[in-house]
Coordinates of C-alpha atoms in Angstrom, one line a residue:
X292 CA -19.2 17.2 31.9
X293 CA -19.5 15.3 28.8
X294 CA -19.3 11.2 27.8
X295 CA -16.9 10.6 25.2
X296 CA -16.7 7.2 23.6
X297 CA -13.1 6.2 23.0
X298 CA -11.1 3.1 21.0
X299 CA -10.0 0.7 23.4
X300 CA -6.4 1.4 22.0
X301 CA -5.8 -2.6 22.2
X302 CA -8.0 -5.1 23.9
X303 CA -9.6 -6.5 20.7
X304 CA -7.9 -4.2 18.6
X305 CA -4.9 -6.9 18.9
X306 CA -7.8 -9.7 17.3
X307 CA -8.3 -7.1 14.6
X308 CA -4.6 -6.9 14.0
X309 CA -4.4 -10.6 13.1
X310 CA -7.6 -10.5 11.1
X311 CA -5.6 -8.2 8.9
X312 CA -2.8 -9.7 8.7
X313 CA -3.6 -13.4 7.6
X314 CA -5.9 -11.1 4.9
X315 CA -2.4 -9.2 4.1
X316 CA -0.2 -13.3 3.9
X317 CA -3.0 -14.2 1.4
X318 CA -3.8 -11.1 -0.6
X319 CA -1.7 -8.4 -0.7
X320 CA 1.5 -10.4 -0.5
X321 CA 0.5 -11.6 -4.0
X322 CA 1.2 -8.6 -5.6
X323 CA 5.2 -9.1 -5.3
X324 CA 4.7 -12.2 -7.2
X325 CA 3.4 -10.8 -10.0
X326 CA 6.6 -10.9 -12.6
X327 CA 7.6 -14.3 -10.9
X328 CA 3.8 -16.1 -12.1
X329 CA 3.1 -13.9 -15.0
X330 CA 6.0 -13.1 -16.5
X331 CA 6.6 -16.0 -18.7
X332 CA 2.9 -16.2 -19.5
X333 CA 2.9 -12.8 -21.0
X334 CA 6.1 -13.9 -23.3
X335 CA 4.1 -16.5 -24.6
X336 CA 1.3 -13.9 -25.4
X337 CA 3.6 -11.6 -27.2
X338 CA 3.6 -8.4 -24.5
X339 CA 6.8 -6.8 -23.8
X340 CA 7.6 -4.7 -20.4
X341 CA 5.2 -2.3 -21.3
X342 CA 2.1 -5.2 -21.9
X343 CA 3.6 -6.5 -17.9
X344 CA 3.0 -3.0 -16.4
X345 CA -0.2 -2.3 -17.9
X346 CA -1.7 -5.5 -16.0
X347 CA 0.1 -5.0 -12.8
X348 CA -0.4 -1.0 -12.8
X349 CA -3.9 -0.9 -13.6
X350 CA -5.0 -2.6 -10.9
X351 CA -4.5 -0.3 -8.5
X352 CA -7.6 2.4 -9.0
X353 CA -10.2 2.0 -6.8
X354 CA -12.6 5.1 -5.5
X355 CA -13.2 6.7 -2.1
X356 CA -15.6 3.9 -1.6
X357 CA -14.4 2.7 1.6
X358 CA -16.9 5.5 3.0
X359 CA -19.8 3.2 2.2
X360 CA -18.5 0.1 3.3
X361 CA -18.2 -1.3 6.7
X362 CA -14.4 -2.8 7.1
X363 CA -15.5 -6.5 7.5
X364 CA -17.9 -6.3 4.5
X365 CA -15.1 -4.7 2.4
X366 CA -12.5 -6.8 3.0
X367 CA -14.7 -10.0 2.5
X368 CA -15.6 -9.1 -0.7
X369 CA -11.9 -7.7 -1.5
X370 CA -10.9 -11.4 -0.7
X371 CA -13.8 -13.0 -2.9
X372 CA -12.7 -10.3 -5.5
X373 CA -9.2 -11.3 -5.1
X374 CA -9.5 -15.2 -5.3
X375 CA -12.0 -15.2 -8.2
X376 CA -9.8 -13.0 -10.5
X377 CA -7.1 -15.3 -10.5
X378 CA -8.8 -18.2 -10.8
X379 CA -10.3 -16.8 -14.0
X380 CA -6.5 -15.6 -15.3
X381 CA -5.6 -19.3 -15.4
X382 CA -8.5 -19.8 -17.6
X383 CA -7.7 -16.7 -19.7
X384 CA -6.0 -16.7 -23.1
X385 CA -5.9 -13.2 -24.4
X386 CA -4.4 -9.8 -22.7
X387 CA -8.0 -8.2 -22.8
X388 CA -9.2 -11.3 -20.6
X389 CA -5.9 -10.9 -18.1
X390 CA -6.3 -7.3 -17.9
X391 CA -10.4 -8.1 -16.7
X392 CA -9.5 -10.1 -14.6
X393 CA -6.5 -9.6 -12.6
X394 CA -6.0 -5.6 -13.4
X395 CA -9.8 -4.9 -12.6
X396 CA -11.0 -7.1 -10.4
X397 CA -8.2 -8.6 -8.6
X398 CA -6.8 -5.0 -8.0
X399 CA -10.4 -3.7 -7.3
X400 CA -10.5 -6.0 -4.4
X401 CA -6.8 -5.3 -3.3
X402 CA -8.0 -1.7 -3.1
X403 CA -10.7 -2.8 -0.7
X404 CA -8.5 -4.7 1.2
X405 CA -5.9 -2.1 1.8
X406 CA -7.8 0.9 2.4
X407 CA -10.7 -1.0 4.8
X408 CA -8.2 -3.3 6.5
X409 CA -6.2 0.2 7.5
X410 CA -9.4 1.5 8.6
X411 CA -10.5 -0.8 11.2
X412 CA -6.9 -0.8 12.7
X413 CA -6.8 3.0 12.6
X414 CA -10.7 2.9 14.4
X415 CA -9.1 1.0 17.5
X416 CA -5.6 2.3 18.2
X417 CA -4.1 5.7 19.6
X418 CA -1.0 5.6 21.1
X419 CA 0.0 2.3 19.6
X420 CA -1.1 2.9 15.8
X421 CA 2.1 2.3 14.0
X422 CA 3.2 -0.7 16.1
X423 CA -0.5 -2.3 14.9
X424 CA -0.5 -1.7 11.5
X425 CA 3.2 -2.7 11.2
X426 CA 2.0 -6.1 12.9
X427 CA -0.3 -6.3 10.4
X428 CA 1.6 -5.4 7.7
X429 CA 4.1 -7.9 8.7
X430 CA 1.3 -10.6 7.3
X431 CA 2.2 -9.1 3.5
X432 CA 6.0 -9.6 4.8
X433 CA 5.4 -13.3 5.5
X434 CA 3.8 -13.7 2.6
X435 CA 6.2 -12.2 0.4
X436 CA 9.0 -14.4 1.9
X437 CA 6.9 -17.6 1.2
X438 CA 5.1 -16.5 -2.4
X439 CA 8.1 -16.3 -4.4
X440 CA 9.1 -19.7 -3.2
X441 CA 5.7 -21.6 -3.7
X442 CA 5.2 -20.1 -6.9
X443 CA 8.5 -21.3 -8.0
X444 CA 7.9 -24.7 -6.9
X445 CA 4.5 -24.9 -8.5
X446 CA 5.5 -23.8 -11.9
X447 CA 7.9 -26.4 -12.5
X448 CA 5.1 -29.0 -11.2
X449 CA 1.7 -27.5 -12.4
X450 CA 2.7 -24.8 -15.1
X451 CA 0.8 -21.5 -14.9
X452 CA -2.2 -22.5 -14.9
X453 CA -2.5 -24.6 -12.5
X454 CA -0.1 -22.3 -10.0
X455 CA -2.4 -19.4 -10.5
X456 CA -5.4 -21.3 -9.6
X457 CA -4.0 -22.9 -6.2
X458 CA -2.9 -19.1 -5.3
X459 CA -6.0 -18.1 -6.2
X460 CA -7.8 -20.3 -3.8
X461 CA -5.1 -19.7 -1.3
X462 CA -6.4 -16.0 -1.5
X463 CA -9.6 -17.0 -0.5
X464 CA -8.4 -17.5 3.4
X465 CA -8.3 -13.5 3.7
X466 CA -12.5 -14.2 4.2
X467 CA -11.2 -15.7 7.5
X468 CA -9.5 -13.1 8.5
X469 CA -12.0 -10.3 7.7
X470 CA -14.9 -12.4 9.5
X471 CA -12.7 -11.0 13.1
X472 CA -12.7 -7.5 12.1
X473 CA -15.6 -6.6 14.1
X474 CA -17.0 -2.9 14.2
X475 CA -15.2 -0.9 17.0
X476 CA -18.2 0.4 18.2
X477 CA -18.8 -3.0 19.6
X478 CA -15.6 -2.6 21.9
X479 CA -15.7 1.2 22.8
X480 CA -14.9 2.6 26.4
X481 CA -16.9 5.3 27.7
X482 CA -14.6 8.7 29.2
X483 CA -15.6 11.5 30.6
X484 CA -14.0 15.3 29.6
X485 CA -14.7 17.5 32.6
X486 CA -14.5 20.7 30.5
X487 CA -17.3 21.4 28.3
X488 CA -15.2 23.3 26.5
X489 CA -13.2 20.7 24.8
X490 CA -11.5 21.1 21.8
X491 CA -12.8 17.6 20.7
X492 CA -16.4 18.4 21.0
X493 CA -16.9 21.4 18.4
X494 CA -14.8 19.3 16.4
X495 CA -16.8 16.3 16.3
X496 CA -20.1 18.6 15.4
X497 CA -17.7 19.8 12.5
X498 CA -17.2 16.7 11.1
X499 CA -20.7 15.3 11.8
X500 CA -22.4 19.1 10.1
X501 CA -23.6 18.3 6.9
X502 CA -26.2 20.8 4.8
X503 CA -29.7 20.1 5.4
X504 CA -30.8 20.5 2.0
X505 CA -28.3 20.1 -1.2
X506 CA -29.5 22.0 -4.5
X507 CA -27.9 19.3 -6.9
X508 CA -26.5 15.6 -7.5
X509 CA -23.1 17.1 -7.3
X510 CA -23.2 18.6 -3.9
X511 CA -24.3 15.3 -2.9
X512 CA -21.3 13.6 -4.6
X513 CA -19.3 16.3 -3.2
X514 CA -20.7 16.2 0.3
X515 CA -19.6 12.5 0.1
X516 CA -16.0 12.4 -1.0
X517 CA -15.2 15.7 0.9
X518 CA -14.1 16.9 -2.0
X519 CA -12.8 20.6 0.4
X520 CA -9.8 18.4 1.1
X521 CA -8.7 18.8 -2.5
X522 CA -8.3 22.5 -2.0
X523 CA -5.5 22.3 0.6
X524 CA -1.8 22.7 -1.4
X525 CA -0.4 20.5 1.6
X526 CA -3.0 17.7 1.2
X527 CA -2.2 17.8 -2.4
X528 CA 1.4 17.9 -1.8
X529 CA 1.5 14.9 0.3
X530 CA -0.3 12.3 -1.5
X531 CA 1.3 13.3 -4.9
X532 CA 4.3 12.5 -3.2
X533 CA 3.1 9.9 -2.2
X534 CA 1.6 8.3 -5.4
X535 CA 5.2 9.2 -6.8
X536 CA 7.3 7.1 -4.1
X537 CA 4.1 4.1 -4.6
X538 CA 4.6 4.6 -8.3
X539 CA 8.8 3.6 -7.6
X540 CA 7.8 1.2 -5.3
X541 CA 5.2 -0.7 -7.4
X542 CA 7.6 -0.9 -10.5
X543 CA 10.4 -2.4 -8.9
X544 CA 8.7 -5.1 -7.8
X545 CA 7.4 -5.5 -11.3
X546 CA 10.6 -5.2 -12.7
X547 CA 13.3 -6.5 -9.9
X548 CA 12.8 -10.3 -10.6
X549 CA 13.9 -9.3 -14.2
X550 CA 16.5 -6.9 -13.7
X551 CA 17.7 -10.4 -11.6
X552 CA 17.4 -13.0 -14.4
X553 CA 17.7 -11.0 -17.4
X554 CA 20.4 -8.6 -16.3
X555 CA 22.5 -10.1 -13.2
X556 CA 22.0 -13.4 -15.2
X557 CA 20.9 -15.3 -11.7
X558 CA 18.7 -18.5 -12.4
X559 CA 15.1 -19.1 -11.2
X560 CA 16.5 -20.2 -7.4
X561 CA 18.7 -17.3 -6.7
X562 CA 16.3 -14.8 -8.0
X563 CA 14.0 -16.3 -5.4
X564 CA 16.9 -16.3 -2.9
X565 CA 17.2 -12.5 -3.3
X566 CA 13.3 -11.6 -3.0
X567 CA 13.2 -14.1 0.1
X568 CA 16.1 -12.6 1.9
X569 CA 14.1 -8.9 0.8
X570 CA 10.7 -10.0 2.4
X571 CA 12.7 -11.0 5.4
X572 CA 14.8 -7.6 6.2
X573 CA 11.4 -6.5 5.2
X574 CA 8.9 -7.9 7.9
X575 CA 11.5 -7.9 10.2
X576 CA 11.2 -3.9 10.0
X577 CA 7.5 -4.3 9.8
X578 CA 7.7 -5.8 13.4
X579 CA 10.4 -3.8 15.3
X580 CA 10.6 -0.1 13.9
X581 CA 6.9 1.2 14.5
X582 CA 6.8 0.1 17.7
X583 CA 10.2 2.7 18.1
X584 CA 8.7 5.8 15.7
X585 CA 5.6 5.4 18.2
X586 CA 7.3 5.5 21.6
X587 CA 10.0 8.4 20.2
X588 CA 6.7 10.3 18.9
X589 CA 8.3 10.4 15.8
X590 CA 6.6 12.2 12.8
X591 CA 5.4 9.4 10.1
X592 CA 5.8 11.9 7.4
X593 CA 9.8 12.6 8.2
X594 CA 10.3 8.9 9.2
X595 CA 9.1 8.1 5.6
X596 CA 11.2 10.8 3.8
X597 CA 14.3 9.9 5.8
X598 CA 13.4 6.3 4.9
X599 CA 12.9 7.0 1.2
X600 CA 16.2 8.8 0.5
X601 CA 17.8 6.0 2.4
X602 CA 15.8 3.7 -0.6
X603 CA 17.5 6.0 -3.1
X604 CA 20.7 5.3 -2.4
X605 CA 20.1 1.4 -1.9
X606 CA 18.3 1.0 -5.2
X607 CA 21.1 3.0 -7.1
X608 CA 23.7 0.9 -5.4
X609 CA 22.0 -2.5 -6.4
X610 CA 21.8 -1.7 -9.9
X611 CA 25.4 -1.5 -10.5
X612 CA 25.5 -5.2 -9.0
X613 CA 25.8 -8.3 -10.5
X614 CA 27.7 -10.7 -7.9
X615 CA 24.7 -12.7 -6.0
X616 CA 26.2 -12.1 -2.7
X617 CA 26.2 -8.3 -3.3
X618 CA 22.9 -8.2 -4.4
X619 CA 21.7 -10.5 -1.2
X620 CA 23.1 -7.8 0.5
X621 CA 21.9 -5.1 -0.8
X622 CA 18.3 -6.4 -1.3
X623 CA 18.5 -6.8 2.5
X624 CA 19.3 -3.1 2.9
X625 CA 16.4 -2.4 0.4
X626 CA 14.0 -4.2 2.3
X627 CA 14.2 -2.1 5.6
X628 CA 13.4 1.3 3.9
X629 CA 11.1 -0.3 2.0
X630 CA 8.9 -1.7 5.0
X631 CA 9.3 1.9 6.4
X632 CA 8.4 3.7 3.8
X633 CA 5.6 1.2 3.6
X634 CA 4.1 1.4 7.4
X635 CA 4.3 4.8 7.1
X636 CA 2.1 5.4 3.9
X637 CA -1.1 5.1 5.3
X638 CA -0.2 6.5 9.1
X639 CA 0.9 9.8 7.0
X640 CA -2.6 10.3 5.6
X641 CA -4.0 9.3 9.0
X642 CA -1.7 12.1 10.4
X643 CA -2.8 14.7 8.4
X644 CA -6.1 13.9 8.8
X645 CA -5.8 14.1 12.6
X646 CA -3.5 17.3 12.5
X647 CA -6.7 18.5 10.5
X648 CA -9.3 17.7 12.6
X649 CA -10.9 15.9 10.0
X650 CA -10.9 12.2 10.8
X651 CA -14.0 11.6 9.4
X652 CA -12.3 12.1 6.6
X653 CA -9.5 9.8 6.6
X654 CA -11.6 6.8 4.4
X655 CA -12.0 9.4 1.5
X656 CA -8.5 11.1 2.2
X657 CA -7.6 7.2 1.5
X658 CA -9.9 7.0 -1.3
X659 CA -8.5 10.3 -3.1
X660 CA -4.7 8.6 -2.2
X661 CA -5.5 5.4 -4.3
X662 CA -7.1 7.7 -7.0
X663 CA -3.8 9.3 -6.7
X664 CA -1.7 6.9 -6.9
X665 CA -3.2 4.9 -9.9
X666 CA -3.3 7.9 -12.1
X667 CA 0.4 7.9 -11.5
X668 CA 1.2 4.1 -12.0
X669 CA -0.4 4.5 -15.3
X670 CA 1.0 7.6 -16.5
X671 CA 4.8 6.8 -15.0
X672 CA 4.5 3.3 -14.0
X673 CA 3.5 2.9 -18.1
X674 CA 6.2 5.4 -18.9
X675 CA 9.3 3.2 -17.2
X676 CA 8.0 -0.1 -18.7
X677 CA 8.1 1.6 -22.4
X678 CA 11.8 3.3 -21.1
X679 CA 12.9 -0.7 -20.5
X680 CA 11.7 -1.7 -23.6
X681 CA 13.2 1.5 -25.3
X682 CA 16.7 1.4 -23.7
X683 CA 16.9 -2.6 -22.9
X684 CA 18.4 -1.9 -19.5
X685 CA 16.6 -3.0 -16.5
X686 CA 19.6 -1.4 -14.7
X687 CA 18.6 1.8 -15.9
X688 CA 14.9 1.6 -15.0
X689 CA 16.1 1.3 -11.4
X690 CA 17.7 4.0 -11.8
X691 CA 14.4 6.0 -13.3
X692 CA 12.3 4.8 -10.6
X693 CA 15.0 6.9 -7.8
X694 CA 13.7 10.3 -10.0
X695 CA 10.1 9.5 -8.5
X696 CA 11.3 9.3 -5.2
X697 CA 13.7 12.4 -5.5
X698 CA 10.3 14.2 -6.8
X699 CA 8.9 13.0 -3.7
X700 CA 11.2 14.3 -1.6
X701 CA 12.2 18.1 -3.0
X702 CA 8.3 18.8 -2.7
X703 CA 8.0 17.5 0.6
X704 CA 11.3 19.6 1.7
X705 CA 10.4 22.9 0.2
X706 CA 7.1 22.2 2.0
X707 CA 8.7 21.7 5.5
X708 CA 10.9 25.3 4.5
X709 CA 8.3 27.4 3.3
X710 CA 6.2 26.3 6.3
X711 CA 9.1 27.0 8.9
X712 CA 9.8 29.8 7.3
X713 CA 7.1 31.1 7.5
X714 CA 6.9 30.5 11.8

């Protein structure tokens, strides 16, 4: 007979879920805003597509550091981090000064808040993990309903400087929210596994055994970042495709608020109209559907893969349209695969991570993800801002960024028949 301390999958847990998600309303809702606050400002500097994407893509490398943070720590200083870059972009002049400030720091801190904020949520739920962190998540979908429309409403009053400093102090409210994210040990439940042969408890020596003695600075490093995860095809597999499907994600809301004004010729308002009526097909998803994938037991990988083929079709679709009313439509249909594919990215690393007995592992399998996923965004992400400003047509970039998720999806289907196969 042995004591096993478990989550309380709920109970506080819930108190953790809102901590994240006024961080989420505050900070990482910010992030669709980008070409709405920036873009001009960048005109007036002289950078092109390719100038916008370098800011907005290089913000998004951060390391496996999560590891050595505790959540609430993190995701204070991700706040702080967030807040203070933007309050010094509204002091900056040159590109080198924006790309200090809101591509390192501001998207240093944004990787602390996404990877600890999933964290604590993942440390407290079970059987109810997707519905929390799509509760959560839904704080990034109110948000990015509101953002677009205070941003346009400060512009015409206090220009960009002034709008980028009031959001920047607006960002500062995420410290509220991480103050409630307490450790999970202070809320764990005590069970007891009648057979001392449980599967669980070899595991958990597994993931605690670490060499006594380590010959070299490297093994340390290695020890650390469980680097052994990189040696599994299928671990490889899965977050390239999903730094390939973040990379399509990421540039369309770069480049959507321009493919509206500079190629379906909608003014300032309707452009606003569409990303509003997005955000809200959008956290209306975030609320509902996890709560469903959870109860059917559905797999978070296929949900996301069904999701993003669905997002294939709707992005093609909406950039063949110029009539407002078809594109309110279709940005509505966008922004329910979207919040899928979105809940799902992090609970599919989590899901390997579990399938693997390695949940110990799951900050650094987070870590290596961002890593992932920023090496992309520059390399693409760069690539489809110079193809805009090579071709001219926002239509077609849309159109690019489907060939990321198409990647995405033929490795993870010859991965699901070789392995069935193979059974």
């Amino acid at each position: 007979m042995v004591s096993n301390r478990m989550p309380p999958d709920g109970g506080y847990g819930w108190v953790v879920v809102i901590g994240c998600a006024v961080i989420n309303v505050f900070n990482q809702s910010l992030v669709s805003v980008f070409g709405l606050m920036f873009g001009d400002y960048l005109a007036t500097m002289g950078e092109n597509a390719f100038g916008a994407a370098l800011v907005m893509n290089m913000c998004l490398i951060t390391g496996p550091i999560i590891k050595k943070f505790k959540t609430r720590k993190a995701s204070i200083l991700g706040s702080m981090l967030t807040g203070g870059a933007l309050v010094a972009c509204a002091y900056s002049t040159q590109m080198w000064q924006v790309l200090l400030s809101y591509s390192v720091a501001f998207g240093f801190g944004l990787g602390l808040i996404q990877s600890s904020t999933f964290v604590a949520i993942n440390s407290y739920f079970r059987n109810n993990k997707g519905k929390a962190v799509g509760l959560a998540l839904a704080g990034t979908g109110v948000g990015q309903i509101l953002m677009p429309l205070l941003v346009q409403f400060l512009l015409d009053i206090y220009s960009f400087r002034g709008t980028t400093l009031i959001i920047g102090g607006l960002a500062f409210n995420g410290v509220v929210g991480a103050a409630l994210l307490q450790p999970v040990e202070w809320h764990t439940r005590v069970e007891i596994i009648e057979d001392a042969n449980d599967e669980r408890i070899p595991l958990l020596e597994n993931a605690k055994a670490t060499p006594k003695r380590l010959d070299s600075g490297w093994s340390k490093l290695a020890a650390l970042m469980d680097v052994a995860i990189l040696k599994r095809v299928s671990f490889l597999n899965l977050i390239i495709g999903l730094g390939l499907a973040y990379t399509a994600s990421t540039s369309f809301s770069l480049f959507f608020p321009y493919f509206l004004q500079k190629t379906a010729n909608l003014d300032m308002f309707q452009t606003a109209n569409c990303m509003s009526i997005l955000s809200t097909t959008d956290l209306l998803t975030r609320i509902t559907v996890p709560a469903f994938v959870d109860k059917m037991k559905f797999s978070h990988r296929n949900t996301f893969l069904l999701a993003g083929l669905c997002l294939v079709v709707a992005r093609s679709v909406m950039a063949e349209m110029r009539n407002i009313v078809a594109l309110m439509i279709t940005s509505a249909f966008y922004g329910i695969f979207r919040s899928i594919t979105i809940v799902n990215q992090n609970l599919t690393i989590a899901e390997y991570c579990t399938e693997k007995d390695v949940e110990s592992m799951l900050p650094n399998a987070l870590g290596f993800n961002m890593i992932t996923k920023g090496v992309l965004v520059l390399s693409l992400g760069q690539l489809l801002g110079w193809f805009v400003d090579y071709t001219g047509s926002y239509s077609l970039n849309l159109h690019a960024q489907n060939l990321l998720l198409v990647s995405t999806c033929v490795l993870w289907l010859c991965e699901l028949y070789f392995k069935y196969k193979d059974e």
